Tab-separated table of C-alpha atoms and ligand atoms in Angstrom:
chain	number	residue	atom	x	y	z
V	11	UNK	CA	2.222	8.538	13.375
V	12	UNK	CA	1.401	5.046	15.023
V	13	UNK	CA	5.086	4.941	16.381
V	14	UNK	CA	4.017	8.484	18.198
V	15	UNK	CA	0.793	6.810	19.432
V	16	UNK	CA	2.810	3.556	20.832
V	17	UNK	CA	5.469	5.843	22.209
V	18	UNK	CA	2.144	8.187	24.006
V	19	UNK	CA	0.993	4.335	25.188
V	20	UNK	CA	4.349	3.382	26.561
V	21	UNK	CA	4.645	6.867	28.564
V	22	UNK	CA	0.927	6.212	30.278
V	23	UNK	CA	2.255	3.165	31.173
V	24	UNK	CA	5.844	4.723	33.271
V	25	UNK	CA	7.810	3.625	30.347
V	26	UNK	CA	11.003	5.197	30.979
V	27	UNK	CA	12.324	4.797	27.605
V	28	UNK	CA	9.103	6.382	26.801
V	29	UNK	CA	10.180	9.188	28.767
V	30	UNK	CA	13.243	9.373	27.463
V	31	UNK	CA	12.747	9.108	23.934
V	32	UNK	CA	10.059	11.888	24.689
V	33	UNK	CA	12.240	14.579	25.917
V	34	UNK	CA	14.666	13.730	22.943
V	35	UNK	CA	11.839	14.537	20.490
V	36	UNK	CA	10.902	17.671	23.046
V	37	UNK	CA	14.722	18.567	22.682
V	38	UNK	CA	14.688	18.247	18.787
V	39	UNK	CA	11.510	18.002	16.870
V	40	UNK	CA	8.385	19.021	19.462
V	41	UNK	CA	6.495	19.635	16.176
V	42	UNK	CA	6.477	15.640	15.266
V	43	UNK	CA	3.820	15.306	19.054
V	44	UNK	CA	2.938	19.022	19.521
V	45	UNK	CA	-0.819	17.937	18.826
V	46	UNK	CA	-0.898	15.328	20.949
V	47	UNK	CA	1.282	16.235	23.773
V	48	UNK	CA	-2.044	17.556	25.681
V	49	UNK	CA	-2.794	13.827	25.666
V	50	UNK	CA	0.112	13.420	27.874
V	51	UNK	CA	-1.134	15.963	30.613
V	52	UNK	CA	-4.062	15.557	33.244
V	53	UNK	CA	-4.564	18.675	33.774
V	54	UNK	CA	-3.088	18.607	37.108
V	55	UNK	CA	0.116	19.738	38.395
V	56	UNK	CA	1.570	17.832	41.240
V	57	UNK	CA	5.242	18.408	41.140
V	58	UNK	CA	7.149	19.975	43.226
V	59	UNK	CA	9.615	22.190	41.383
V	60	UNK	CA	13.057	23.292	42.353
V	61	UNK	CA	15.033	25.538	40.255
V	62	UNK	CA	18.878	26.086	40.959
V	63	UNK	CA	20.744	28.151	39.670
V	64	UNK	CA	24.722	29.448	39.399
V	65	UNK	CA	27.763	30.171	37.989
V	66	UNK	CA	29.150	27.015	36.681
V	67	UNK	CA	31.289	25.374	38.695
V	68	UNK	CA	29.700	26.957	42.114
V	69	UNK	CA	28.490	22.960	42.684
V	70	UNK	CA	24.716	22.972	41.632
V	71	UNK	CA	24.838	19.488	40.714
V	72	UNK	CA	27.209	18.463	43.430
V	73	UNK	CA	23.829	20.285	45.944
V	74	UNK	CA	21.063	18.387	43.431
V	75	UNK	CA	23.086	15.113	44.147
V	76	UNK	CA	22.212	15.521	47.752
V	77	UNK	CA	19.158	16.320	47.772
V	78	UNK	CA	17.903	13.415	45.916
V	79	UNK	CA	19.476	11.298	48.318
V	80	UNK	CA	17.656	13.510	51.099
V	81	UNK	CA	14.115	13.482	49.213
V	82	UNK	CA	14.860	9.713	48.786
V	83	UNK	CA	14.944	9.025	52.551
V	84	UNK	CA	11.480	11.020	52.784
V	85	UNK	CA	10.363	8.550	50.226
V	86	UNK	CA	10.106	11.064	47.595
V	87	UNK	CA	10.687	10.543	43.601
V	88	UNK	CA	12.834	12.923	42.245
V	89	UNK	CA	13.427	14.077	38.553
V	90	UNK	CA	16.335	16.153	37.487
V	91	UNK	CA	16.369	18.373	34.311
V	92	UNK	CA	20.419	19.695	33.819
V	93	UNK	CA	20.189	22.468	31.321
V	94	UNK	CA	23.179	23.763	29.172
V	95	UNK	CA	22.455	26.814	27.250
V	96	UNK	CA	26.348	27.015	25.860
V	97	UNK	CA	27.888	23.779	25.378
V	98	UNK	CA	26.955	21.053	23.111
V	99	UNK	CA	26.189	17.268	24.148
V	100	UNK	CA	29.534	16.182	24.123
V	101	UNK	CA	30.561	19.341	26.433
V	102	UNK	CA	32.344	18.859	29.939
V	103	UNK	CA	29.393	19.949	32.014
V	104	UNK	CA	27.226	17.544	31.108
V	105	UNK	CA	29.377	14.856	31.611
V	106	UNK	CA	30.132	16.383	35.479
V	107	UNK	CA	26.466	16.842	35.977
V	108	UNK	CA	26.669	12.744	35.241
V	109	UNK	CA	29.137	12.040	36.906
V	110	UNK	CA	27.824	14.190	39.979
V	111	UNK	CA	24.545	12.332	40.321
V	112	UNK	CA	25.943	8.639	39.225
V	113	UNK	CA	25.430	7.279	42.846
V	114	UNK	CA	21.268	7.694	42.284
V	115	UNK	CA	21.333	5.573	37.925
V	116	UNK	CA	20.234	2.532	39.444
V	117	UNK	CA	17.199	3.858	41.960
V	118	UNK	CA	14.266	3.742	39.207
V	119	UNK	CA	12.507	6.463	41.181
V	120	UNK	CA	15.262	8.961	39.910
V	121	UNK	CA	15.462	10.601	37.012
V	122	UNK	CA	17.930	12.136	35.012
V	123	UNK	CA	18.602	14.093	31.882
V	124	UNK	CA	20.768	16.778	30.463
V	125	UNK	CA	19.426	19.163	27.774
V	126	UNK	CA	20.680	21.347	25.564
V	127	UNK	CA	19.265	24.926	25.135
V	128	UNK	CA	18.931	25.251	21.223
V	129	UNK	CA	18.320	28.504	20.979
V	130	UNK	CA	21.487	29.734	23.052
V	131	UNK	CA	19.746	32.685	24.152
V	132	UNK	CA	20.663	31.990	27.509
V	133	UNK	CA	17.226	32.098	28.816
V	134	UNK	CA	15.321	28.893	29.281
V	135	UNK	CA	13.594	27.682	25.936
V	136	UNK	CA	10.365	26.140	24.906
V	137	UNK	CA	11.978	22.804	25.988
V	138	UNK	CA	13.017	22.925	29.486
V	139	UNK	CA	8.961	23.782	30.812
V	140	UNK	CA	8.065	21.044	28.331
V	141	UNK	CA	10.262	18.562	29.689
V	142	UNK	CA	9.353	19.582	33.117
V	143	UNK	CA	5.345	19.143	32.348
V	144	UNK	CA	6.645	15.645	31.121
V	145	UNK	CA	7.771	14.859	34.315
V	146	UNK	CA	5.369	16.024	36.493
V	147	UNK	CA	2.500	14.175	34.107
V	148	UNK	CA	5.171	10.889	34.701
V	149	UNK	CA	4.398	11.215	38.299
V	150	UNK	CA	7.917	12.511	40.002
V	151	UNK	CA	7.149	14.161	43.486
V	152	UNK	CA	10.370	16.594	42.806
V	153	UNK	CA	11.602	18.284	39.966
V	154	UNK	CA	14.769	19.597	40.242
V	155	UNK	CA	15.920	21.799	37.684
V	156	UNK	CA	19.492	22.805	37.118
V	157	UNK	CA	20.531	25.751	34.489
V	158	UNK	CA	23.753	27.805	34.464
V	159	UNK	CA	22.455	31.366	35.787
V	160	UNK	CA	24.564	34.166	34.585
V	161	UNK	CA	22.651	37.261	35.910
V	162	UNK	CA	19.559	38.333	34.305
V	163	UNK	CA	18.440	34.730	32.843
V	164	UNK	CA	18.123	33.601	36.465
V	165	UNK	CA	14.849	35.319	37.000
V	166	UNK	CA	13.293	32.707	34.062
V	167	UNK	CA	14.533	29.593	36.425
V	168	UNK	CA	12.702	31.101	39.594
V	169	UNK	CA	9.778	31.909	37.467
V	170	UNK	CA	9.489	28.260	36.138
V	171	UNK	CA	9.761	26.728	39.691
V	172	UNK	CA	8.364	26.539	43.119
V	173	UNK	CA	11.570	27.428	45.433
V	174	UNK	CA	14.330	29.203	43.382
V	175	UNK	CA	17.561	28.039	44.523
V	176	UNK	CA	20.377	30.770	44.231
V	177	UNK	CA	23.688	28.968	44.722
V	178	UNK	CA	27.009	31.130	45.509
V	179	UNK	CA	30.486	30.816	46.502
V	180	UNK	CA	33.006	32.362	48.509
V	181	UNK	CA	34.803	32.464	45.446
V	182	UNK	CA	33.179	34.342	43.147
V	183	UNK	CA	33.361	38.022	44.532
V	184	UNK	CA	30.604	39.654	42.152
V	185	UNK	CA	27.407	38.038	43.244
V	186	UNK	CA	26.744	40.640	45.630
V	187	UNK	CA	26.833	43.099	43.133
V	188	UNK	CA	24.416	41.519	40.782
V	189	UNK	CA	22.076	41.063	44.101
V	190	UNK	CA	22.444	44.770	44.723
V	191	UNK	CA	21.898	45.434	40.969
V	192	UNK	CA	18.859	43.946	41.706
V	193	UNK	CA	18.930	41.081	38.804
V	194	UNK	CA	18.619	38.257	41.711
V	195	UNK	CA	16.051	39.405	44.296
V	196	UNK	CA	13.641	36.878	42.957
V	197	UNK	CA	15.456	33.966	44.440
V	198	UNK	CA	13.991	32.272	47.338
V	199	UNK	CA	17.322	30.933	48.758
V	200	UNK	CA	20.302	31.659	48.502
V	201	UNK	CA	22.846	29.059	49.188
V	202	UNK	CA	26.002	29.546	49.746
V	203	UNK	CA	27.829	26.708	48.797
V	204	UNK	CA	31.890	25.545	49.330
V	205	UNK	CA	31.293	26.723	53.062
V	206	UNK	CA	34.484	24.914	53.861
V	207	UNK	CA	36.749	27.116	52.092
V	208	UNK	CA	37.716	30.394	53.457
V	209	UNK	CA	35.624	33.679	53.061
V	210	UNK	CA	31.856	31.235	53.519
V	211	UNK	CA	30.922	33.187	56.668
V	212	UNK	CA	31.894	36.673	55.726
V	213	UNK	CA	30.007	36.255	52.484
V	214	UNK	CA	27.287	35.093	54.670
V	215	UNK	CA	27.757	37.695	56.682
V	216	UNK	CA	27.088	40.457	53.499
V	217	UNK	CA	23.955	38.493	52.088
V	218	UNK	CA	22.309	39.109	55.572
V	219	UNK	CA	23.434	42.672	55.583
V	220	UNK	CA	22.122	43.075	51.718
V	221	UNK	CA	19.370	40.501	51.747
V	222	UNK	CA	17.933	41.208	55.347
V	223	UNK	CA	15.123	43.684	54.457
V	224	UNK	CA	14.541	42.491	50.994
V	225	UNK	CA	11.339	41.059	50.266
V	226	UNK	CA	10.641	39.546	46.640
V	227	UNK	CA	8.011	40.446	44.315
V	228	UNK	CA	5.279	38.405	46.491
V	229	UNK	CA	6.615	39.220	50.031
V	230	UNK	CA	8.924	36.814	50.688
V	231	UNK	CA	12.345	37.578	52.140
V	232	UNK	CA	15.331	35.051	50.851
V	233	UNK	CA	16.754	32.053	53.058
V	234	UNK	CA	20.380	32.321	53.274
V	235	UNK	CA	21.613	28.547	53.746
V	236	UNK	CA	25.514	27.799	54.408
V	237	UNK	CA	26.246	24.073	52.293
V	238	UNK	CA	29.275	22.433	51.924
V	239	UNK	CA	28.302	19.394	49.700
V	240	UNK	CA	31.969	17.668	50.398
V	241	UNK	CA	31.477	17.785	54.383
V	242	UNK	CA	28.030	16.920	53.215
V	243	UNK	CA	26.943	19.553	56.150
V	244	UNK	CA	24.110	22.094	55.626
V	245	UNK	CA	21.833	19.893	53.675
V	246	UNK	CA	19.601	19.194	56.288
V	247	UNK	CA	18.867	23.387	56.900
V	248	UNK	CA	18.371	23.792	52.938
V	249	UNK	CA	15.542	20.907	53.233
V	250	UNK	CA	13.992	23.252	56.112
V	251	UNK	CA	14.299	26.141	54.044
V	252	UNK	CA	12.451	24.552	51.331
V	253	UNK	CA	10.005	23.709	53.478
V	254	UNK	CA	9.163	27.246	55.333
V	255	UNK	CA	9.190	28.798	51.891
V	256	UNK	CA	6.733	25.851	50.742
V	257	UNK	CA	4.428	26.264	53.659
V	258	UNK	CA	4.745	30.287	53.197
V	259	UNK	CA	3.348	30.113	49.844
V	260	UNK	CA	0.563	28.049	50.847
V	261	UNK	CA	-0.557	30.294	53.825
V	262	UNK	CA	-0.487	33.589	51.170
V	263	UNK	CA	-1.715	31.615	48.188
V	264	UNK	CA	1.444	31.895	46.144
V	265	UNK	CA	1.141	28.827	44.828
V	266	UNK	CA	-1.538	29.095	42.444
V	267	UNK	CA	-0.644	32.747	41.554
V	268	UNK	CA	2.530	31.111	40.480
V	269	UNK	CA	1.174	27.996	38.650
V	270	UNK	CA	-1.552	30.362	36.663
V	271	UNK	CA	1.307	32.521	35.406
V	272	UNK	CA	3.264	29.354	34.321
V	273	UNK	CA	0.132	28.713	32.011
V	274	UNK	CA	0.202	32.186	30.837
V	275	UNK	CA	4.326	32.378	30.124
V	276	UNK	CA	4.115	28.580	28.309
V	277	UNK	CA	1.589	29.974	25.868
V	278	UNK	CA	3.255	32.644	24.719
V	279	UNK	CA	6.276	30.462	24.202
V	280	UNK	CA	4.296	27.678	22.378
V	281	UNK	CA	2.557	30.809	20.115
V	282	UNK	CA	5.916	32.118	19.426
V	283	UNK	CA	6.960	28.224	18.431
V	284	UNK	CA	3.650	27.974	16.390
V	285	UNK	CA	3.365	30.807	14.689
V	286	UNK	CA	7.367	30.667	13.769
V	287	UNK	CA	7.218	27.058	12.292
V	288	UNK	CA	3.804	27.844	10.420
V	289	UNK	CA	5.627	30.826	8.975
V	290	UNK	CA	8.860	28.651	8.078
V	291	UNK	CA	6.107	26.321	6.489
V	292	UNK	CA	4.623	28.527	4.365
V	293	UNK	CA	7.510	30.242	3.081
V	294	UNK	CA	6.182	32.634	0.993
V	295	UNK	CA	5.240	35.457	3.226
V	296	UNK	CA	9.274	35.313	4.839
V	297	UNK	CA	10.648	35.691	1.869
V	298	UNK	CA	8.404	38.384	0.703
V	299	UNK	CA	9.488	40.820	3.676
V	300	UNK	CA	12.762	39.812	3.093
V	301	UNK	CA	12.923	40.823	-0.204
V	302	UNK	CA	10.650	43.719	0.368
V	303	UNK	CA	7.982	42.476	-2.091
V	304	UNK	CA	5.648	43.680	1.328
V	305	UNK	CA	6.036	45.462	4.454
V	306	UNK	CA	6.188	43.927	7.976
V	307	UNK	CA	2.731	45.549	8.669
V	308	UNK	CA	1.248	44.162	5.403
V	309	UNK	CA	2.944	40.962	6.387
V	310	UNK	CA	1.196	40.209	9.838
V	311	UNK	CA	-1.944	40.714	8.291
V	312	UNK	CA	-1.214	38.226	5.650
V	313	UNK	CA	0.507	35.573	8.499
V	314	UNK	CA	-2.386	35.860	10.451
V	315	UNK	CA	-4.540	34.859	7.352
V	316	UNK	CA	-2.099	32.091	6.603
V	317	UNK	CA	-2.434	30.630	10.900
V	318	UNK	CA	-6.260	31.466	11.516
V	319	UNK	CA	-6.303	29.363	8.030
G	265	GDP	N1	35.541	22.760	48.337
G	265	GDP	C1	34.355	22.444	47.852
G	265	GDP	N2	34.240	22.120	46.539
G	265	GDP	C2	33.017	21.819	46.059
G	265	GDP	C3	31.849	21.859	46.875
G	265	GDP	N3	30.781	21.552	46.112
G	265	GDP	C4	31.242	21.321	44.864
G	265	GDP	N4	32.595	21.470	44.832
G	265	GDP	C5	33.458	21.281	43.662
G	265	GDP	O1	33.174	22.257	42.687
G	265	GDP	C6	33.311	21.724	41.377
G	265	GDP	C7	32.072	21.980	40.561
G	265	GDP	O2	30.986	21.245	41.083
G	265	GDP	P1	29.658	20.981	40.257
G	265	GDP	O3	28.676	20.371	41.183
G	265	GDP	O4	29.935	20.258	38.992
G	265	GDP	O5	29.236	22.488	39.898
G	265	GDP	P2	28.141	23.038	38.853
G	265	GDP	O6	28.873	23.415	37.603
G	265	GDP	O7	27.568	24.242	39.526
G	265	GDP	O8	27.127	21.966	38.639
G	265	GDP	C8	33.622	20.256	41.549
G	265	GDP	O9	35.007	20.062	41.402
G	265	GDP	C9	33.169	19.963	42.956
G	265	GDP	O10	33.884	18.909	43.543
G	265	GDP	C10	32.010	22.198	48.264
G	265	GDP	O11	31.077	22.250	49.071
G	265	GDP	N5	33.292	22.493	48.679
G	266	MG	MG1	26.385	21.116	36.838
């Protein structure tokens, strides 16, 4: 207990071991400081958070890289969160997200860490809006968050940030179908990234034709951004795009509409967490179900005994 209570010390302080070590426990025991993590929070959310999203490979981290550097020159701090719900630690794409972003390891006002996605469900865990609270209650001005979107499990990055980044390529012929299947609609901007291969502008071309009279669930119509992150062009636009969507959801009071249903989508996930590991704890009623000693009815009577407890 007293290590937790040093490591809570060391985070107050901008430790960024403390930080570290932090989203490690976060990652694989979140029981061991779930009591205290509250501790950790002001109650205030200051962050702001970028989700992007893609197929891998379409150069998310290659864009993120970028726009550190270009939130740097502002002045900005920046915190990165690379999320990988299919491979494990040692997988490839962690080690290119690393590789990606090694230009910004020395500048102590960047951050960043790869996670794995236990559960492998595809859509983001407990763990990623944890680690993301972590950051924001270190103090970063940006939070960037980078998970591998593959259709439907998009829609949980864009709910989790600010300005949901959509990132495409000329290459990959089906994203216009999963736009028009309507899985992706929630994005904010789409960016359409590789712009120096062949096929950027008539892609471009089809998102306006698709996109051009869509408007999201709170009004907003998508950005569509051309990038090429080796000419290094387009960055500059993307920044602006950020920036009309930011100063669109202040003028129709987005922002707190979106911040209140963060609240409401991290408690469900920490009641799932909670009442799961209390369950685990306990034992008894689990195995009783399972053996069909009791029904499931008769059961969440008796587990909500057992939590209320
Ligand atoms: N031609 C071209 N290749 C790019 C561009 N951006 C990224 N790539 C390449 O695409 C590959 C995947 O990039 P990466 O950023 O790791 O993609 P991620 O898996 O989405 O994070 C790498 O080989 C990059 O060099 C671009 O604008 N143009
Ligand atoms: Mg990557």
């Amino acid at each position: 207990m007293e290590e937790i209570d040093k490591l809570l010390e060391d985070f107050k302080k901008r430790d960024r071991r403390a930080l570290s070590r932090l989203i490690t426990i976060i990652e694989n025991n979140f029981y061991k400081i779930q009591k205290k993590f509250y501790l950790l929070l002001d109650g205030t959310q200051k962050s702001y958070i970028i989700g992007v999203t893609g197929a891998p490979g379409a150069g998310k981290s290659s864009l993120i890289n970028l726009l550190i550097s270009a939130f740097r020159k502002e002045g900005k701090s920046v915190g990165v969160i690379a999320v990988d719900p299919t491979s494990h630690r040692t997988g490839g794409a962690f080690l290119g997200d690393r590789i990606r972003m090694q230009s910004h390891a020395l500048d102590k006002d960047v951050f960043i860490r790869s996670m794995g996605s236990r559960e492998g469900k595809g859509g983001l865990s407990l763990s990623t809006p944890l680690a993301v609270r972590l950051l924001d209650a270190y103090g970063f001005d940006i939070i960037m968050v980078e998970t591998v979107g593959i259709g439907q499990e998009d829609i949980e990055i864009f709910k989790l940030s600010d300005t949901g980044l959509l990132v495409v390529t000329p290459e990959s012929g089906d994203d216009i179908q999963l736009i028009k299947a309507g899985n992706l609609e929630e994005a904010d901007i789409i960016v359409i990234n590789k712009a120096d291969r062949e096929g950027a502008d008539r892609l471009y071309k089809e998102f306006k034709r698709e996109l051009g009279n869509v408007k999201n669930s709170y009004g907003f119509s998508p950005i569509i951004v051309k990038v090429s992150t080796v000419k290094k062009e387009g960055i500059s636009e993307l920044i602006e795009a950020i920036d009309i969507h930011k100063r669109f959801m202040e003028d129709n009071r987005v922002f707190e509409k979106k911040r209140r249903e963060r609240n409401l989508s991290l408690f469900y996930l920490l009641m799932d967490y909670t009442i799961r590991k209390t369950l685990r704890e306990e034992g008894i009623i689990l195995k009783d179900i399972e053996s069909g000693n009791i029904d499931p009815f008769t059961g969440v009577k008796k587990a909500m005994n057992v939590i209320c407890e």
